Tab-separated table of C-alpha atoms in Angstrom:
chain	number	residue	atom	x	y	z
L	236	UNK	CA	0.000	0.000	0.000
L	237	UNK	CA	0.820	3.678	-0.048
L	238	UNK	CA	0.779	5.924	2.624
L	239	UNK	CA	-2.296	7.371	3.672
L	240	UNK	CA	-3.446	9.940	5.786
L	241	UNK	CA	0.196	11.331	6.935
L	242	UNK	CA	0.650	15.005	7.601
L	243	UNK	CA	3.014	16.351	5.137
L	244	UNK	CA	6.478	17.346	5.860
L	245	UNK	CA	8.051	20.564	4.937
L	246	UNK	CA	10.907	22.179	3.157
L	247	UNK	CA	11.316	25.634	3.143
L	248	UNK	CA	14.468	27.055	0.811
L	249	UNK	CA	15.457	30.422	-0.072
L	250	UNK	CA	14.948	31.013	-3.881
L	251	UNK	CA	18.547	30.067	-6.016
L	252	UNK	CA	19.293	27.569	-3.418
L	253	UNK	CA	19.431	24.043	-4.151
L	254	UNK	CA	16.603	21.553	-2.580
L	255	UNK	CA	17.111	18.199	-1.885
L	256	UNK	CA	13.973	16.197	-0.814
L	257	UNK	CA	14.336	13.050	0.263
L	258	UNK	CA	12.218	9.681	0.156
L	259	UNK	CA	13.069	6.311	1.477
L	260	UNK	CA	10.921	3.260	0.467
L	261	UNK	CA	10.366	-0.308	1.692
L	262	UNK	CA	10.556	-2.515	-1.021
L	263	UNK	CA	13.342	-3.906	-2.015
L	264	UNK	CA	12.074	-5.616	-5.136
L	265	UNK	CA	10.937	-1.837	-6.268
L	266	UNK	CA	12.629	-1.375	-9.419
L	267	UNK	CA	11.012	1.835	-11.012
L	268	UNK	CA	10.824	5.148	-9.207
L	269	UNK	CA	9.302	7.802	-10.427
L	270	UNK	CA	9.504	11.857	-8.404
L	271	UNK	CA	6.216	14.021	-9.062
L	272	UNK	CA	5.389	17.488	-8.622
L	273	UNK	CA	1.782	18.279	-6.837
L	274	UNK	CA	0.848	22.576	-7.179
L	275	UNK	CA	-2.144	23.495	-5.154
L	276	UNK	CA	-5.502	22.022	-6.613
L	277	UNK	CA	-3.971	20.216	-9.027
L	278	UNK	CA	-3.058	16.527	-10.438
L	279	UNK	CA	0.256	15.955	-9.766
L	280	UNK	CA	3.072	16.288	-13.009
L	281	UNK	CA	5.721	13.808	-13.795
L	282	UNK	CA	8.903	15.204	-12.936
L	283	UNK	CA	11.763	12.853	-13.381
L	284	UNK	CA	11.948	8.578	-13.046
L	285	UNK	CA	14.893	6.441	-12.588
L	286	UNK	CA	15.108	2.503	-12.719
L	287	UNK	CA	17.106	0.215	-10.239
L	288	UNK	CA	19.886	-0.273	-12.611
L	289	UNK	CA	20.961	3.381	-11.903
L	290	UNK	CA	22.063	5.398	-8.980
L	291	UNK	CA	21.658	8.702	-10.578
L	292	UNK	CA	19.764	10.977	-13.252
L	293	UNK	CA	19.685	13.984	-14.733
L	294	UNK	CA	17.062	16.362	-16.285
L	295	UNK	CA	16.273	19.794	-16.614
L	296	UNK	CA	17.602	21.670	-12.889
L	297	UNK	CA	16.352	17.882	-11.448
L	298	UNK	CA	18.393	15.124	-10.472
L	299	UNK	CA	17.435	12.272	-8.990
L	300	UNK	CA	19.841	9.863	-6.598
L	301	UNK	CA	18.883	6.243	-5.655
L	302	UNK	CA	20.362	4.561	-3.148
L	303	UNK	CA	19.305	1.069	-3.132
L	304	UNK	CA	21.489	-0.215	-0.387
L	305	UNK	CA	19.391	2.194	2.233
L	306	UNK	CA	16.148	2.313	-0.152
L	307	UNK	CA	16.643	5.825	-0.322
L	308	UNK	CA	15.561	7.827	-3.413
L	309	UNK	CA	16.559	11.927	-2.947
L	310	UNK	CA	15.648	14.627	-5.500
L	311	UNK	CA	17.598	17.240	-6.186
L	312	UNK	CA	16.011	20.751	-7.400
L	313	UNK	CA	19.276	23.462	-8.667
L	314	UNK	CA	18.335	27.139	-8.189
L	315	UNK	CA	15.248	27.129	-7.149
L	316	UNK	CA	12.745	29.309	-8.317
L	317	UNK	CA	9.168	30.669	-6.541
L	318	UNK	CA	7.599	28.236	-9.474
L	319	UNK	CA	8.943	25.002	-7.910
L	320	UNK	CA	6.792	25.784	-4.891
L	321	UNK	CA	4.302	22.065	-4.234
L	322	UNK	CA	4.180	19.285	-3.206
L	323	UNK	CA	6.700	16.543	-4.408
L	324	UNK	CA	5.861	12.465	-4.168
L	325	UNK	CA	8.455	9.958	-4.775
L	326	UNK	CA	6.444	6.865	-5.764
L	327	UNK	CA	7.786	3.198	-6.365
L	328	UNK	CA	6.551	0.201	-8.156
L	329	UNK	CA	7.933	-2.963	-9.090
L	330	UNK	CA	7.902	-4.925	-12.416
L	331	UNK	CA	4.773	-6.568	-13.139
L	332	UNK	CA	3.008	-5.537	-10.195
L	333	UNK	CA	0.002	-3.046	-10.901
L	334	UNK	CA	0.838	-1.321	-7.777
L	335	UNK	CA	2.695	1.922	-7.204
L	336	UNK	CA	3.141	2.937	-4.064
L	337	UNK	CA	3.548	6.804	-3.006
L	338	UNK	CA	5.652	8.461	-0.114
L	339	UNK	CA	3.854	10.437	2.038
L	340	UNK	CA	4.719	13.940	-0.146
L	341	UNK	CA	7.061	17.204	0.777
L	342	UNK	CA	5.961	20.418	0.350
L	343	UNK	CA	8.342	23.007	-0.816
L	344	UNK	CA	8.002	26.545	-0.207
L	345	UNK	CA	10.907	28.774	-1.838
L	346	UNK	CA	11.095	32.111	-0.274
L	347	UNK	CA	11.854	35.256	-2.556
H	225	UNK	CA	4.322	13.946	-22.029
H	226	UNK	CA	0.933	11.825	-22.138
H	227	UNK	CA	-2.369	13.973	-21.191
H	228	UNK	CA	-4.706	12.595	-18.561
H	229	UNK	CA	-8.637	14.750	-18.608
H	230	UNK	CA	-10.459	14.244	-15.707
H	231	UNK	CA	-13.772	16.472	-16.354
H	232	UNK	CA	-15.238	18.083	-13.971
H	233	UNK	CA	-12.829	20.147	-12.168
H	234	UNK	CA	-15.111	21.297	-9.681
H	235	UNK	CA	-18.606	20.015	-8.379
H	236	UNK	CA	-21.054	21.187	-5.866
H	237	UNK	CA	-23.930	18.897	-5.028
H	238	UNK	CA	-26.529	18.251	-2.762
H	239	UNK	CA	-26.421	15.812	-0.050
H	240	UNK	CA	-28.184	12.604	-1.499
H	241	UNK	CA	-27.240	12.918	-5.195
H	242	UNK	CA	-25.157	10.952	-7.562
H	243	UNK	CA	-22.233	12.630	-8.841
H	244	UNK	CA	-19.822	11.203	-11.999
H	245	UNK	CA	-16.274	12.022	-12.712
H	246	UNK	CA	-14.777	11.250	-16.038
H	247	UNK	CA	-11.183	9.860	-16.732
H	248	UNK	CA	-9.826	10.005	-20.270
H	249	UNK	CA	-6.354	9.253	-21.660
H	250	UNK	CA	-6.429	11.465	-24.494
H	251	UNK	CA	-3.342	10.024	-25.978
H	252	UNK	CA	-2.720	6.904	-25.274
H	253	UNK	CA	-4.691	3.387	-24.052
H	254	UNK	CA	-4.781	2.893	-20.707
H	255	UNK	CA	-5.617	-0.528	-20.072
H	256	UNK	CA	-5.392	0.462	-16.147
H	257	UNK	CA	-6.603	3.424	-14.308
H	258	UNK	CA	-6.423	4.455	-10.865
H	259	UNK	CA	-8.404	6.526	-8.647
H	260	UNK	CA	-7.419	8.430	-5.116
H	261	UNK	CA	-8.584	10.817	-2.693
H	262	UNK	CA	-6.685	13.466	-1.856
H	263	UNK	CA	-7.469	15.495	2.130
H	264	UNK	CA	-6.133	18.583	2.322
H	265	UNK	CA	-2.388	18.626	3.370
H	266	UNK	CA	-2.177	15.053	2.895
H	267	UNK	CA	-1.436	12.077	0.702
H	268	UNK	CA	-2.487	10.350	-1.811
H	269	UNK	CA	-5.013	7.965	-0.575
H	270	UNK	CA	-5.708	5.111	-3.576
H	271	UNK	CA	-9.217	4.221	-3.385
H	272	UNK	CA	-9.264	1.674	-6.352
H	273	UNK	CA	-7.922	0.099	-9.416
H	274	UNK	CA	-9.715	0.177	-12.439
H	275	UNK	CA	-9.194	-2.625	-15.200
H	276	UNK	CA	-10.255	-2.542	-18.491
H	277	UNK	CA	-13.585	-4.191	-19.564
H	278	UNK	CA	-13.019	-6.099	-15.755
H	279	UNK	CA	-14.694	-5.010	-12.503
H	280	UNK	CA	-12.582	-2.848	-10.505
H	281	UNK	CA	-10.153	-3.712	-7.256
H	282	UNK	CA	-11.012	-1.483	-4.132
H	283	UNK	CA	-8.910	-0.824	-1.457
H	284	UNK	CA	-9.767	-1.706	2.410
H	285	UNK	CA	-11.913	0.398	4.146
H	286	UNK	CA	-13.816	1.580	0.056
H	287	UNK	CA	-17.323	1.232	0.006
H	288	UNK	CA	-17.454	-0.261	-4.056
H	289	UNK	CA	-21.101	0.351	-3.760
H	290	UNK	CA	-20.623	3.824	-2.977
H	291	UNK	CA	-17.805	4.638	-5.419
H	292	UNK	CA	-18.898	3.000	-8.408
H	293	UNK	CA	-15.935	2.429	-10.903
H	294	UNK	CA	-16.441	1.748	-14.634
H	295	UNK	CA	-13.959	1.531	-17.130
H	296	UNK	CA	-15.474	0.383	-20.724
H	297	UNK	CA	-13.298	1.476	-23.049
H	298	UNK	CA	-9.349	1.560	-22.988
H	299	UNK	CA	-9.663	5.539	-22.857
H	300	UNK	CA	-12.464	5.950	-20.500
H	301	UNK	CA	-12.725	5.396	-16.773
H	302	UNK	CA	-15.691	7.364	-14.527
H	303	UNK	CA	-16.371	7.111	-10.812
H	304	UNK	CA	-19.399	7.967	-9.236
H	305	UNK	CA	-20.038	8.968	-6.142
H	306	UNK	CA	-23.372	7.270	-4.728
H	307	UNK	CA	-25.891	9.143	-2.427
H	308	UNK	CA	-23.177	11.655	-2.016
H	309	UNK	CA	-22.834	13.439	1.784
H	310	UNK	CA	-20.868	15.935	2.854
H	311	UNK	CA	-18.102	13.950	4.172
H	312	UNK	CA	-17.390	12.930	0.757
H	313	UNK	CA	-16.359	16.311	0.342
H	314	UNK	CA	-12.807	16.014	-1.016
H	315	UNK	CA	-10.532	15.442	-4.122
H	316	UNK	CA	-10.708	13.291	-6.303
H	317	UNK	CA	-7.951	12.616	-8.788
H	318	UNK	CA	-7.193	9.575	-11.289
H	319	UNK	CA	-4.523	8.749	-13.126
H	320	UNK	CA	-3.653	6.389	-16.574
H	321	UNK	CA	-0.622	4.090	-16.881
H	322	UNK	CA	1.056	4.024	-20.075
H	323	UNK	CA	2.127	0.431	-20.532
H	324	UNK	CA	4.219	1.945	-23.344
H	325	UNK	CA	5.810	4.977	-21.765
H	326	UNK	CA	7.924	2.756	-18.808
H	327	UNK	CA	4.932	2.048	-16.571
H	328	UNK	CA	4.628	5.748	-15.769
H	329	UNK	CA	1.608	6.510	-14.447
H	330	UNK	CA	0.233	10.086	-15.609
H	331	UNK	CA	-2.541	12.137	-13.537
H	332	UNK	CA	-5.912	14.030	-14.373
H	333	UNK	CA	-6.308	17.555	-13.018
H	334	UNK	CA	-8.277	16.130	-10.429
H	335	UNK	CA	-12.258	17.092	-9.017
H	336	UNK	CA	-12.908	18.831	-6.259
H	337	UNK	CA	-16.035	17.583	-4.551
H	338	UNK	CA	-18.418	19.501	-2.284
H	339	UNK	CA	-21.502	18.296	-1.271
H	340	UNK	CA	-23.503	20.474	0.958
């Protein structure tokens, strides 16, 4: 299962800073990750993904670390900007399983 | 990337009514669709699984005859909310796996549900 019902934690940055949000996950048979990006009353985006036969990747002012020894998944915002302001779910699933399961969300607030 | 409409965005009803929310992969076939609930400040919350031409999989603790989940077509998934009451108040968003696109699983805008 995912979780459910947990208060969100917090991440407040000052805007050009780097944010890191962190995730750490259960299953070790996970083998797809995948980071997304939640802004107020929305659906939340696709950010970035990353499978289990890498430790790091790169996009656009994103990268995302995985850490499979400590099931730790981290993402990693450069410069951030007012924009990046939401709420940011790591979620993991696992090859032919129909589940993916979601962390319990961080919600970044950059501060002009 | 692939575009998930959920339609309505917003919905006020009265306590005791039916209310439907669509789910449409515009772009792709979904042959699985999911739907959650959303609280304010907190999680996603998956309420069920919806499979393609195959009656859906609830989670513990979802009434399926309150949340009624259909999903005829490969593009098309709607859940309605039975007898609606204000504790169903909430949001509701769904969300389309693309079998194609790595498993990633792409999200509607999501409905936000008042009943009053």
């Amino acid at each position: 299962g995912e979780s459910v019902g947990l208060h969100l934690p917090t991440l407040s940055v000052q805007e050009g800073d780097n944010s890191i949000i962190n995730c750490a996950y259960s299953n070790s048979a996970s083998d797809y990750f995948i980071w997304y990006k939640q802004e107020s009353g929305k659906g939340p985006q696709f950010i970035i993904d990353i499978r289990s036969n890498m430790d790091k990747r790169q996009g656009q002012r994103v990268t995302v670390l995985l850490n499979k020894t400590v099931k730790h998944l981290s993402l990693q915002i450069a410069a951030t900007q007012p924009g990046d302001s939401a709420v940011y779910f790591c979620a993991e699933t696992e090859k032919g399983n129909n589940d993916m399961r979601f962390g319990a969300g961080t919600r970044l607030t950059v501060k002009p | 990337g692939a575009v998930v409409s959920q339609h309505p965005s917003w919905v006020i009803c009265k306590s005791g009514t039916s209310v439907k929310i669509e789910c449409r992969s515009l772009d792709f076939q979904a042959t699985t669709m999911f739907w959650y609930r959303q609280f304010p400040k907190q999680s996603l919350m998956l309420m069920a699984t919806s499979n393609e031409g195959s009656k859906a999989t609830y989670e513990q603790g979802v009434e399926k005859d309150k949340f009624l989940i259909n999903h005829a077509s490969l593009t098309l998934s709607t859940l309605t909310v039975t007898s609606a009451h204000p504790e169903d108040s909430s949001f509701y968003i769904c969300s389309a796996r693309d079998w194609e696109a790595k498993n990633i699983q792409y999200f509607g805008a999501g409905t936000r549900l008042s009943v009053l």
